[in-house]
mmCIF file of C-alpha atoms and ligand atoms in Angstrom:
data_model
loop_
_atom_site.group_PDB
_atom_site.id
_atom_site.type_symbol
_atom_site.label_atom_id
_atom_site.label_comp_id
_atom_site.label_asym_id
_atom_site.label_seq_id
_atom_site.Cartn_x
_atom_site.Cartn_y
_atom_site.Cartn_z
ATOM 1 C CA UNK Y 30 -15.559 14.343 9.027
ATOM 2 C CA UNK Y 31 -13.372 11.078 8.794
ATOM 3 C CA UNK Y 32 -10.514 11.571 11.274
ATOM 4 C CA UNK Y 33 -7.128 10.682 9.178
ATOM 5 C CA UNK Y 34 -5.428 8.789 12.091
ATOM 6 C CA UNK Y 35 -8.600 6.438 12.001
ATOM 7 C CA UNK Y 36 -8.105 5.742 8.040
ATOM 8 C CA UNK Y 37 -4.273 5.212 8.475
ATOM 9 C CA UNK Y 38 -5.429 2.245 11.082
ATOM 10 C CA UNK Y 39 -7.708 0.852 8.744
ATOM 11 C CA UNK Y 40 -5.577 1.247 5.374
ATOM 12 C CA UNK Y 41 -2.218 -0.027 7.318
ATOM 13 C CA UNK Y 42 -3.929 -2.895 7.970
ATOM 14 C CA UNK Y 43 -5.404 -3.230 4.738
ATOM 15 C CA UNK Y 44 -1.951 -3.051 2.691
ATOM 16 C CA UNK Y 45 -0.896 -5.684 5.381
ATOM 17 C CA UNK Y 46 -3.218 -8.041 4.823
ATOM 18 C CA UNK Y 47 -3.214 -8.039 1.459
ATOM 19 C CA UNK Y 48 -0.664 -11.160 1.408
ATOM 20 C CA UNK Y 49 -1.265 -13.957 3.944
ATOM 21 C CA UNK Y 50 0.320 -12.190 7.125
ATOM 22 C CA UNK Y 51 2.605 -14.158 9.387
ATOM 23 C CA UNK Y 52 1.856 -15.003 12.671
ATOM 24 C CA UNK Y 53 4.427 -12.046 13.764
ATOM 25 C CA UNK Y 54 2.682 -9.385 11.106
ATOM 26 C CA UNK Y 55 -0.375 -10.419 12.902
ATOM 27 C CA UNK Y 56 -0.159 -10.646 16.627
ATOM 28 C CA UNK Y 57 2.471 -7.172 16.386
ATOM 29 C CA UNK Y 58 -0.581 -5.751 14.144
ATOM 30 C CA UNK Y 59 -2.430 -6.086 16.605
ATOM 31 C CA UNK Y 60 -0.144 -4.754 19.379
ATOM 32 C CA UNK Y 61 0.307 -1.120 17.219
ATOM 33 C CA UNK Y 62 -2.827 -1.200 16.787
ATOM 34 C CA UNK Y 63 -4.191 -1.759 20.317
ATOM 35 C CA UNK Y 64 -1.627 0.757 21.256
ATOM 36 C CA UNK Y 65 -3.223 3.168 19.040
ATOM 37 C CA UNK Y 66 -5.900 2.850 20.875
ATOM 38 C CA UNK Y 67 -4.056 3.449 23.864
ATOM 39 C CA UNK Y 68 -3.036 6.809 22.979
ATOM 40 C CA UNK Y 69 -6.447 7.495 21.650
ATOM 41 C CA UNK Y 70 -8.378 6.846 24.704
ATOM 42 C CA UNK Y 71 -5.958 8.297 26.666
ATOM 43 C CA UNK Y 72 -5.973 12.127 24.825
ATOM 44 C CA UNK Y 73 -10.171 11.347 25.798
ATOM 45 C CA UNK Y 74 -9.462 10.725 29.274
ATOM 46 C CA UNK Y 75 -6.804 13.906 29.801
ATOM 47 C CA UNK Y 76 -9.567 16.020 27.276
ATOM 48 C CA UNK Y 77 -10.575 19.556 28.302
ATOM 49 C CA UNK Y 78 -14.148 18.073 28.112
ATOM 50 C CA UNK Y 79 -15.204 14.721 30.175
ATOM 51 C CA UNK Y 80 -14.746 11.819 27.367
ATOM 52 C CA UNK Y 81 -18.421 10.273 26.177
ATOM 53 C CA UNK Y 82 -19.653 7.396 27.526
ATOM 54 C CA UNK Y 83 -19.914 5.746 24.178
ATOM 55 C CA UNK Y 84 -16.028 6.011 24.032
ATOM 56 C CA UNK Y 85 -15.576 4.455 27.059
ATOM 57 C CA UNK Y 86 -17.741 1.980 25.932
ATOM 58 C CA UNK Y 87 -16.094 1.449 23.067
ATOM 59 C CA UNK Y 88 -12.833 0.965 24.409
ATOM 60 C CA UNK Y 89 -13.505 -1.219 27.421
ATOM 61 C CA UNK Y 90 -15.334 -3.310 24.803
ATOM 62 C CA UNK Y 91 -12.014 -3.354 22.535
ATOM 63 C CA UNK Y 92 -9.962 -4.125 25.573
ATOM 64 C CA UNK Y 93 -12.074 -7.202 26.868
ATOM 65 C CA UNK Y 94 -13.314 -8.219 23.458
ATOM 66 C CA UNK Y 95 -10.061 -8.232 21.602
ATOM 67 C CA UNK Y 96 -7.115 -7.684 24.024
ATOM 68 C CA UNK Y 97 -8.317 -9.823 27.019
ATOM 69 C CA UNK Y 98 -10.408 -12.473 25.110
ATOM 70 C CA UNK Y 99 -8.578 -13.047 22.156
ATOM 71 C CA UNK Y 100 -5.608 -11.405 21.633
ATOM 72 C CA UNK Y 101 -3.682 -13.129 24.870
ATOM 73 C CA UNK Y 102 -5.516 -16.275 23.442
ATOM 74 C CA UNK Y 103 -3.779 -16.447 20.561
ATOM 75 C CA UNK Y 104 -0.575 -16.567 22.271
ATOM 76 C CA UNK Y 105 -1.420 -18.527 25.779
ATOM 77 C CA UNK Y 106 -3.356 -20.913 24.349
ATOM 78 C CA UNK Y 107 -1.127 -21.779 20.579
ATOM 79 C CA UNK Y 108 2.228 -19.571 20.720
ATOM 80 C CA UNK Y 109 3.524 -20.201 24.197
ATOM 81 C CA UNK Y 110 2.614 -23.830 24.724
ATOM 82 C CA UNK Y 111 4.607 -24.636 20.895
ATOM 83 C CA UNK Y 112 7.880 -22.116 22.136
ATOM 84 C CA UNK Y 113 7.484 -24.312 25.103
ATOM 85 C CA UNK Y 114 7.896 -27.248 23.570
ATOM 86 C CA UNK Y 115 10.684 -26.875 21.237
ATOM 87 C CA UNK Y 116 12.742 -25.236 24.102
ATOM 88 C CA UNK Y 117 11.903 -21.572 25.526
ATOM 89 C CA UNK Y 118 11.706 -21.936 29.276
ATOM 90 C CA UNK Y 119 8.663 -21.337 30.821
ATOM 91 C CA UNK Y 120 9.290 -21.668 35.002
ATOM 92 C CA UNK Y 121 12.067 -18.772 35.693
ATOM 93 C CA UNK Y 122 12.434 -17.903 31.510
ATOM 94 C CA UNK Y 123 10.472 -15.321 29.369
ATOM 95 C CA UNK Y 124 7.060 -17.452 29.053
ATOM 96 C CA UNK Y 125 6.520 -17.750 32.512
ATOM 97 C CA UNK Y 126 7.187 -13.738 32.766
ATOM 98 C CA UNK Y 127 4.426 -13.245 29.796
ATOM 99 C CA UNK Y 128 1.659 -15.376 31.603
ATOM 100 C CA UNK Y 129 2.219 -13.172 34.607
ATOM 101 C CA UNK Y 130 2.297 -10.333 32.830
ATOM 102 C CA UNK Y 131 -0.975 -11.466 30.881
ATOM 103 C CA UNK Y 132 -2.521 -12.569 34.998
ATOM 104 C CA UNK Y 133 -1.989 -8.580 35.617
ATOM 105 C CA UNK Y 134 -3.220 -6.647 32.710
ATOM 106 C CA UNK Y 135 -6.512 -8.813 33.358
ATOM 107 C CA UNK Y 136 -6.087 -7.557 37.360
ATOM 108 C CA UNK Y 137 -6.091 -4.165 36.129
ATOM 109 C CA UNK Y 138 -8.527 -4.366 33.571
ATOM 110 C CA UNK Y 139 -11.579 -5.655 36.320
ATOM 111 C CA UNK Y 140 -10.505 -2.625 37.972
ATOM 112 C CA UNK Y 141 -11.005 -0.327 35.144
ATOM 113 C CA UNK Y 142 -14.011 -2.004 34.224
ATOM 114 C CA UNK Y 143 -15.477 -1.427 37.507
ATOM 115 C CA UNK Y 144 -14.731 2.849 36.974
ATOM 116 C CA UNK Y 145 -15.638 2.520 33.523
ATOM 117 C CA UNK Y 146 -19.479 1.259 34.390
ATOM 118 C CA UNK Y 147 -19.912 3.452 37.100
ATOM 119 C CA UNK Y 148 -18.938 6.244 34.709
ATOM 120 C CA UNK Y 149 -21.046 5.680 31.687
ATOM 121 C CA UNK Y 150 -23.495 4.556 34.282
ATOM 122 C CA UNK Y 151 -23.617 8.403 35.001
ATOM 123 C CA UNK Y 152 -21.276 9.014 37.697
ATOM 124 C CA UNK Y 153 -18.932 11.767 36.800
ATOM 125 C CA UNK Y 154 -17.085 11.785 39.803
ATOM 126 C CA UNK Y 155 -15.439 7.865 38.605
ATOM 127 C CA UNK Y 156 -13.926 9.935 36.231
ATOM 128 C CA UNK Y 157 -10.041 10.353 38.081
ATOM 129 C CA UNK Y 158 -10.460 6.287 39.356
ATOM 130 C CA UNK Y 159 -11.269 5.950 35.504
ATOM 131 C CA UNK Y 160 -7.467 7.630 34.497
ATOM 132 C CA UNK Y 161 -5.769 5.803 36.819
ATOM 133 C CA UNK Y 162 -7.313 2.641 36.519
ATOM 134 C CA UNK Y 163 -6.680 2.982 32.532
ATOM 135 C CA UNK Y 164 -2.896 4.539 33.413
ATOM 136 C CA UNK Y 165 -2.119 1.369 34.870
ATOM 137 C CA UNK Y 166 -3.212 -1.300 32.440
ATOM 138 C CA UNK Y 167 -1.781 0.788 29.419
ATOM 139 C CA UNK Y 168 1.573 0.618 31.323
ATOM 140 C CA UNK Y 169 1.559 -3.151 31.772
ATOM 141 C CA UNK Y 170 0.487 -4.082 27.935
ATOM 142 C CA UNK Y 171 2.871 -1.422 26.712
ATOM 143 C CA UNK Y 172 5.548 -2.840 28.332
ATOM 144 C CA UNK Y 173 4.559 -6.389 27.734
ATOM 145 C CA UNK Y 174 3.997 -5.348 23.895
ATOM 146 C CA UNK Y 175 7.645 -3.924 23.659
ATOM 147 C CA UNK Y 176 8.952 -7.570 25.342
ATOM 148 C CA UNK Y 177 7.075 -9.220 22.777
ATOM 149 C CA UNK Y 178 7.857 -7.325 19.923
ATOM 150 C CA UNK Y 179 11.911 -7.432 20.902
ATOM 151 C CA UNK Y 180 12.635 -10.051 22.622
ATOM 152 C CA UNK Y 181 10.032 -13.295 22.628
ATOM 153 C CA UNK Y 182 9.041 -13.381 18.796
ATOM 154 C CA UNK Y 183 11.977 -13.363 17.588
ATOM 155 C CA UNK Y 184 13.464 -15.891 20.201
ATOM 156 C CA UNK Y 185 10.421 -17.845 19.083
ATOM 157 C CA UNK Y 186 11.145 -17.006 15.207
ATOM 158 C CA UNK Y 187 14.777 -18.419 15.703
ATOM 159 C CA UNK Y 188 13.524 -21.587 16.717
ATOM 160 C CA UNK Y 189 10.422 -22.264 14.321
ATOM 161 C CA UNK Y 190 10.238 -24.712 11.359
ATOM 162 C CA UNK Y 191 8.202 -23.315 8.616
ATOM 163 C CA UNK Y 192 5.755 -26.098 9.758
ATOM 164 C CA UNK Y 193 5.772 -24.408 13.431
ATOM 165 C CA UNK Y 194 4.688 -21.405 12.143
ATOM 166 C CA UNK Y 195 1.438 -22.991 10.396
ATOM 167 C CA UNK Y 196 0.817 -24.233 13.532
ATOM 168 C CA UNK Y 197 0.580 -20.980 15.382
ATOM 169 C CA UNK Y 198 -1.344 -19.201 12.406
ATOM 170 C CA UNK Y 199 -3.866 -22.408 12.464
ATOM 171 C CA UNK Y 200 -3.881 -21.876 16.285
ATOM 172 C CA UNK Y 201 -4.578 -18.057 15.767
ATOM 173 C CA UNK Y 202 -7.513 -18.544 13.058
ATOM 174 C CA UNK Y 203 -9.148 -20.830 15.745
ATOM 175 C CA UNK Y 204 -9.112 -18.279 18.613
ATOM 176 C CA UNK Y 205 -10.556 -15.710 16.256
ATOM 177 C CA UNK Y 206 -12.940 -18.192 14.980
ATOM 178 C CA UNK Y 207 -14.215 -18.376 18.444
ATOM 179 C CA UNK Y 208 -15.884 -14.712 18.348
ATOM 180 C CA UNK Y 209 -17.272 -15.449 14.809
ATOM 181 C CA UNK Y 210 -16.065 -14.620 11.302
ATOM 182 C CA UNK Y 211 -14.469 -11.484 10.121
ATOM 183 C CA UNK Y 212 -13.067 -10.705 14.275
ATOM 184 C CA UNK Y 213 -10.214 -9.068 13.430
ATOM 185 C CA UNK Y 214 -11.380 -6.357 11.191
ATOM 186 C CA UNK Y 215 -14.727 -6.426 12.999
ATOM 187 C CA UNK Y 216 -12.349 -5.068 16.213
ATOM 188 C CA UNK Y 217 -9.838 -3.333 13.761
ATOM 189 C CA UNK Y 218 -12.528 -1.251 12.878
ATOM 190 C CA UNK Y 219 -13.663 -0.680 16.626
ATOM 191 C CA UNK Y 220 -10.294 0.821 17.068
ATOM 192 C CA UNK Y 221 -10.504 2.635 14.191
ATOM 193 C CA UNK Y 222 -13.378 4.367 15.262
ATOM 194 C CA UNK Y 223 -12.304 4.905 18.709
ATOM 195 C CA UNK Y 224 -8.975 6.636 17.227
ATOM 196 C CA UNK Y 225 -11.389 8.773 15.187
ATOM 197 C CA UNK Y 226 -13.723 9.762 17.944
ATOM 198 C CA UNK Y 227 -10.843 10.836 20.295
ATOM 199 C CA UNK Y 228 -9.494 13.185 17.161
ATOM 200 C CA UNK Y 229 -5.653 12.036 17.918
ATOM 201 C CA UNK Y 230 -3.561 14.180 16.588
ATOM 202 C CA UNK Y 231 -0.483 12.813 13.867
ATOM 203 C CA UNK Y 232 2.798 11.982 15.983
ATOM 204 C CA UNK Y 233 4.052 14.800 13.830
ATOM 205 C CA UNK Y 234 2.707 17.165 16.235
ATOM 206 C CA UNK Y 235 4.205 16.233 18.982
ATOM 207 C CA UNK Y 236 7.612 17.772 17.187
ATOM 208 C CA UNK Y 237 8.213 21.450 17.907
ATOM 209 C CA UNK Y 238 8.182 23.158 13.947
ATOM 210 C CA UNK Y 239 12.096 23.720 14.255
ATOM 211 C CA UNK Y 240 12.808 19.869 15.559
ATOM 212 C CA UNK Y 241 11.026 18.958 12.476
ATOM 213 C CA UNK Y 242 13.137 21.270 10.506
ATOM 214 C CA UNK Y 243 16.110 20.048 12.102
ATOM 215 C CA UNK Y 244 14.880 16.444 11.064
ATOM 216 C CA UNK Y 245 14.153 16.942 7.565
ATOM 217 C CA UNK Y 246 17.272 18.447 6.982
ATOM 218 C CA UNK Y 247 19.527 15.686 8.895
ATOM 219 C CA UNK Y 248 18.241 13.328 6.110
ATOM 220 C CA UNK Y 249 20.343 11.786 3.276
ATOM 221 C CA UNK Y 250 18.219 12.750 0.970
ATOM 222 C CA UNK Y 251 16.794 16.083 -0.272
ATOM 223 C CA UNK Y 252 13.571 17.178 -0.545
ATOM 224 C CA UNK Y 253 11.305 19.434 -2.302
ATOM 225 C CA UNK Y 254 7.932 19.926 -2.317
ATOM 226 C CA UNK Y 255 5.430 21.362 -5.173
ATOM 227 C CA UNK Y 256 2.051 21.863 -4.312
ATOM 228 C CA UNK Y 257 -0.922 20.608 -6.473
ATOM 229 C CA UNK Y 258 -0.892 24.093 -8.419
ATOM 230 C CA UNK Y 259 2.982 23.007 -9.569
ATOM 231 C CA UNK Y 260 4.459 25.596 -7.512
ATOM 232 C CA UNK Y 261 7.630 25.387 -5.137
ATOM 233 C CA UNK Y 262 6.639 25.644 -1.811
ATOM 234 C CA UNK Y 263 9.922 23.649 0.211
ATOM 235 C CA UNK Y 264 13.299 22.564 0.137
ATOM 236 C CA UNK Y 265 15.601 20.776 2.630
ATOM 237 C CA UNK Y 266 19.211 21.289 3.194
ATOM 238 C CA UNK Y 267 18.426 25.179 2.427
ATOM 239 C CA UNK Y 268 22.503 26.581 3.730
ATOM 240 C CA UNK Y 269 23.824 22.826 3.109
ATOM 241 C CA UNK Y 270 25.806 21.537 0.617
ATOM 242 C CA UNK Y 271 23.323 19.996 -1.878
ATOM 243 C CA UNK Y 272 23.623 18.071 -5.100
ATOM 244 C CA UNK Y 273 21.390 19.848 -7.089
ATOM 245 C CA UNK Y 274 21.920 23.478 -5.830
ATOM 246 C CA UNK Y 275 18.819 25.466 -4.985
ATOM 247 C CA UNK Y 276 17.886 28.954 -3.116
ATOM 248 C CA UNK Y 277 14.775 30.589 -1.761
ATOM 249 C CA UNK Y 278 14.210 32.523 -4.822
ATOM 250 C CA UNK Y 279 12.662 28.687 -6.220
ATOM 251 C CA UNK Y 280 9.840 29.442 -3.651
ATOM 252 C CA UNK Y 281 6.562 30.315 -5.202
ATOM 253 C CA UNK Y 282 7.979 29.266 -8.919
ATOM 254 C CA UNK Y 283 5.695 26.758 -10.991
ATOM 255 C CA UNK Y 284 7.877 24.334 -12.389
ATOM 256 C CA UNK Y 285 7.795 25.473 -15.969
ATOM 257 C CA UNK Y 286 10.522 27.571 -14.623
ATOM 258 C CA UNK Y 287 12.665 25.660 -12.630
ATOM 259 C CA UNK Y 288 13.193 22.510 -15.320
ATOM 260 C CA UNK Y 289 14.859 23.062 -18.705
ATOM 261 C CA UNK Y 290 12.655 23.582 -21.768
ATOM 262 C CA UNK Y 291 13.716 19.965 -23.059
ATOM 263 C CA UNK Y 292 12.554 17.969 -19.973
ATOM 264 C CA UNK Y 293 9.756 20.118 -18.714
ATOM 265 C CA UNK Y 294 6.859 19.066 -20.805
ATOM 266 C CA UNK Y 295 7.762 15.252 -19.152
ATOM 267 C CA UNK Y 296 7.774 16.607 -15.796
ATOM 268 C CA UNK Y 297 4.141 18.275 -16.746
ATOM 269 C CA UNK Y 298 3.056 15.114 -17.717
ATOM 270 C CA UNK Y 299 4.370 12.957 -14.850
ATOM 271 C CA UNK Y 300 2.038 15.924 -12.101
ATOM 272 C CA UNK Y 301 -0.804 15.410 -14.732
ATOM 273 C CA UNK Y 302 -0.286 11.411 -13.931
ATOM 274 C CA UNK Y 303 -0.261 11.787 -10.379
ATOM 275 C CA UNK Y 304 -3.119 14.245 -10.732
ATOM 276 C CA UNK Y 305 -5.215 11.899 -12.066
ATOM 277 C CA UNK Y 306 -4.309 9.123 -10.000
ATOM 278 C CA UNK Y 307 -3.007 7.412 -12.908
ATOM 279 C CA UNK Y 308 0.350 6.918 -10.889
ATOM 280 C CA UNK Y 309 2.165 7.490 -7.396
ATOM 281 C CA UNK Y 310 6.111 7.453 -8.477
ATOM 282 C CA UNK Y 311 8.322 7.786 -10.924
ATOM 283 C CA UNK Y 312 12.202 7.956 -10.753
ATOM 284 C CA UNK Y 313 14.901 8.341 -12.683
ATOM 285 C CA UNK Y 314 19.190 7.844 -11.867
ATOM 286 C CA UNK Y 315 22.177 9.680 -13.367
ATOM 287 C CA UNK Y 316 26.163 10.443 -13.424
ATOM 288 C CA UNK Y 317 26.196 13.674 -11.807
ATOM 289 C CA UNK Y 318 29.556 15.183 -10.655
ATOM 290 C CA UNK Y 319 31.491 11.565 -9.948
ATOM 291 C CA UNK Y 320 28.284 10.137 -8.606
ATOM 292 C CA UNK Y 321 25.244 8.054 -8.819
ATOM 293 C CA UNK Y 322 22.325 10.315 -7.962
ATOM 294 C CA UNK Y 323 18.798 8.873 -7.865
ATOM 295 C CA UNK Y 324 15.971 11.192 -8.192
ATOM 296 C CA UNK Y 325 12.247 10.053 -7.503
ATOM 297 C CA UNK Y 326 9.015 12.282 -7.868
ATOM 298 C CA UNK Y 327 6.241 10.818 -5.728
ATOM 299 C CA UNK Y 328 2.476 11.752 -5.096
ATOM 300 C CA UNK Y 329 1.466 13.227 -2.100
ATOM 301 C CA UNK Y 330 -1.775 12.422 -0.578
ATOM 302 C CA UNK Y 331 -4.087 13.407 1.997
ATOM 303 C CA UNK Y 332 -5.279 9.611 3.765
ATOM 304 C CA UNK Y 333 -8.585 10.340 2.200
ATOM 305 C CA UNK Y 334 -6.901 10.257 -1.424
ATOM 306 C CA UNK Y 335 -6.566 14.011 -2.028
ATOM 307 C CA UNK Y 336 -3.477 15.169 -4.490
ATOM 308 C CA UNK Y 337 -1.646 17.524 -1.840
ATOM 309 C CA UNK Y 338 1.585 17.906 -4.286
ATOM 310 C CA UNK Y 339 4.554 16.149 -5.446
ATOM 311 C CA UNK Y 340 7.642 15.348 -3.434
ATOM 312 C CA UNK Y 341 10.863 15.175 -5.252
ATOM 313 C CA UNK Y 342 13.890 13.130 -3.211
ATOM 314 C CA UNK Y 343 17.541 13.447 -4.540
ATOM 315 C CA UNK Y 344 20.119 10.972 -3.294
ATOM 316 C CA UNK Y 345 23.255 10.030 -4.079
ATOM 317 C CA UNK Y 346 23.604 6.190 -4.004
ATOM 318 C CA UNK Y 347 27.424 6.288 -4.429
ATOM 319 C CA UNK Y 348 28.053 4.593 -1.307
ATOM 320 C CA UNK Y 349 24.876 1.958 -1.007
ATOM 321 C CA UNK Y 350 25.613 1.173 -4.334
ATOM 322 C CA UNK Y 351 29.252 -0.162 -2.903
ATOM 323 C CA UNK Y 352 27.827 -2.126 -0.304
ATOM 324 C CA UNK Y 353 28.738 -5.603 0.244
ATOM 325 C CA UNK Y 354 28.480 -7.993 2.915
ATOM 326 C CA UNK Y 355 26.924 -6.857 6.405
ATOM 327 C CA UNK Y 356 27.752 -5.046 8.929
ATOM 328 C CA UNK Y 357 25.467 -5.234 12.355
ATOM 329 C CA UNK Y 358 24.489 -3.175 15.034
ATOM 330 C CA UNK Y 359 26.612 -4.915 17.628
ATOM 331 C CA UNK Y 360 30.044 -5.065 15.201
ATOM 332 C CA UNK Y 361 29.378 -0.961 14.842
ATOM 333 C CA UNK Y 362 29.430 -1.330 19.354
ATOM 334 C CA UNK Y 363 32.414 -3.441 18.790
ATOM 335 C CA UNK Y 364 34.304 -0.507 16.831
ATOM 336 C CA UNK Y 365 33.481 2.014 19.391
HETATM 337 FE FE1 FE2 F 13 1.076 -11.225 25.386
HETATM 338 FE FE1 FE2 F 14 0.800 -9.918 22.622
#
């Protein structure tokens, strides 16, 4: 069976790459995705059963293949020298700090390498050197990543012409070009299949059920949820003040009877829609009660395309709709 985490890698990147990425879309693509991996291989390695060796295969080839040889490529050998150049310090500044950082993921990956081949060379007992080994690098990039992300891409971003950033994408198509055509989806798709292998759960489980409760319901919007038989099977906010008011009894309904006889042969034809694939949204916006309220049916589906239900979210725009201006993170700090 296809593991759904592994689609979502693919498809994300997909629906990304649809329009030309920018340099940022692409080197941060490939840090989420790389940390996917991370979390991947590292539910193998803490398993209840010893991982394969075709999984640590796999990932050690991901790691020196993309990571090592290409990924930090992209960056030492276009990104950092142009920053460089048009003023981000390297000596004592953030460059110098993410060639260092580079000098010691590579430190720890030799020495995961070295576990890794004694343990798909059949040693069993390289196993805990294996964990640690991989504990380590992880720890590095991760942090690295998060610097990158945050704080050196947009410095860099800041500072770049529009004719800066052709230079890094040129720069980046020329590293990739180094390990053939297609390299990014060719090692996309590694990851993707070392996600599916390890059977990583969704990030949703890592919630306790009443967390997730408590999340749902802390939303500014309301939810409800029909299945794909048209029945009620959830609603948020259930004891909160809501716009549209609803109770438990709605659990189990079909919709013919929770929607007035004048609207509900629309709202039968909007499921049959998303039924048949033929669309993923609709929405709709009214005066209710003083307010704007904006309503918006949308398909649910499972990553491999199954209709799972419609979601209906109710929200009253009121306030966004009086927006003007901005108001930042750091004026909100000031105010406190
Ligand atoms: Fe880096
Ligand atoms: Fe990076």
């Amino acid at each position: 069976m296809t593991s759904v985490i592994g689609l979502r890698v693919l498809r994300a990147h997909n629906r990304r790459m649809q329009t030309s990425p920018t340099w940022t879309e692409i080197l941060m693509t490939d840090h989420e995705t790389t940390e996917r991996v991370f979390a991947a291989f590292e539910q193998a390695l803490a398993g209840p059963t010893p991982p394969s060796t075709s999984i640590v295969a796999d990932a050690l080839e991901y790691f020196t293949g993309y990571v090592e040889r290409c990924h930090n490529h992209k960056e030492e050998d276009h990104l950092f020298p142009l920053a460089e150049q048009l003023g981000v310090p390297r000596e004592g500044g953030p460059l110098a700090i993410m060639i260092m950082e580079h000098r010691r993921s590579e430190e720890a990956l030799a020495a995961l390498r070295t576990f890794a081949g004694e343990y798909i060379g059949g040693r069993n007992d390289a196993l805990p050197g294996l964990q640690k080994a991989f504990a380590e690098y992880s720890s590095i990039l991760k942090e690295h990543f998060w610097k990158e992300n945050d704080i050196l891409f947009p410095m860099a971003r800041r500072i770049f012409e529009d004719k800066d950033d052709a230079t890094v994408l040129a720069g980046i198509a020329e590293v990739e070009g180094r390990f053939g055509s297609d390299t990014r989806e060719r090692f996309y798709a590694l990851a993707a299949r070392i996600v599916e292998t390890s059977q990583m759960r969704d990030l949703s489980e890592n919630l306790p059920k009443d967390v997730l409760a408590a999340i749902l319901n802390t939303l500014p919007i309301e939810l409800s949820f029909v299945d794909a038989d048209d029945r009620v099977r959830y609603f948020s906010h259930e004891n909160h003040a809501k716009i549209f008011g609803r109770t438990r009894g709605a659990i189990g309904r079909v919709v013919e009877q929770c929607h007035p006889p004048q609207s509900v042969h629309k709202v039968k034809k909007i499921l049959q829609a998303f039924k048949n694939g033929e669309r993923g949204v609709a929405e709709f916006w009214l005066d209710f009660g003083g307010r704007k309220v904006h309503v918006r049916y949308f398909a649910v589906r499972s990553a491999e395309g199954q209709y799972l239900g419609c979601l209906e979210t109710v929200q009253d725009i009121t306030p966004i709709q009086a927006i003007t201006g901005e108001r930042r993170l750091v004026d909100e700090a000031l105010a406190i």
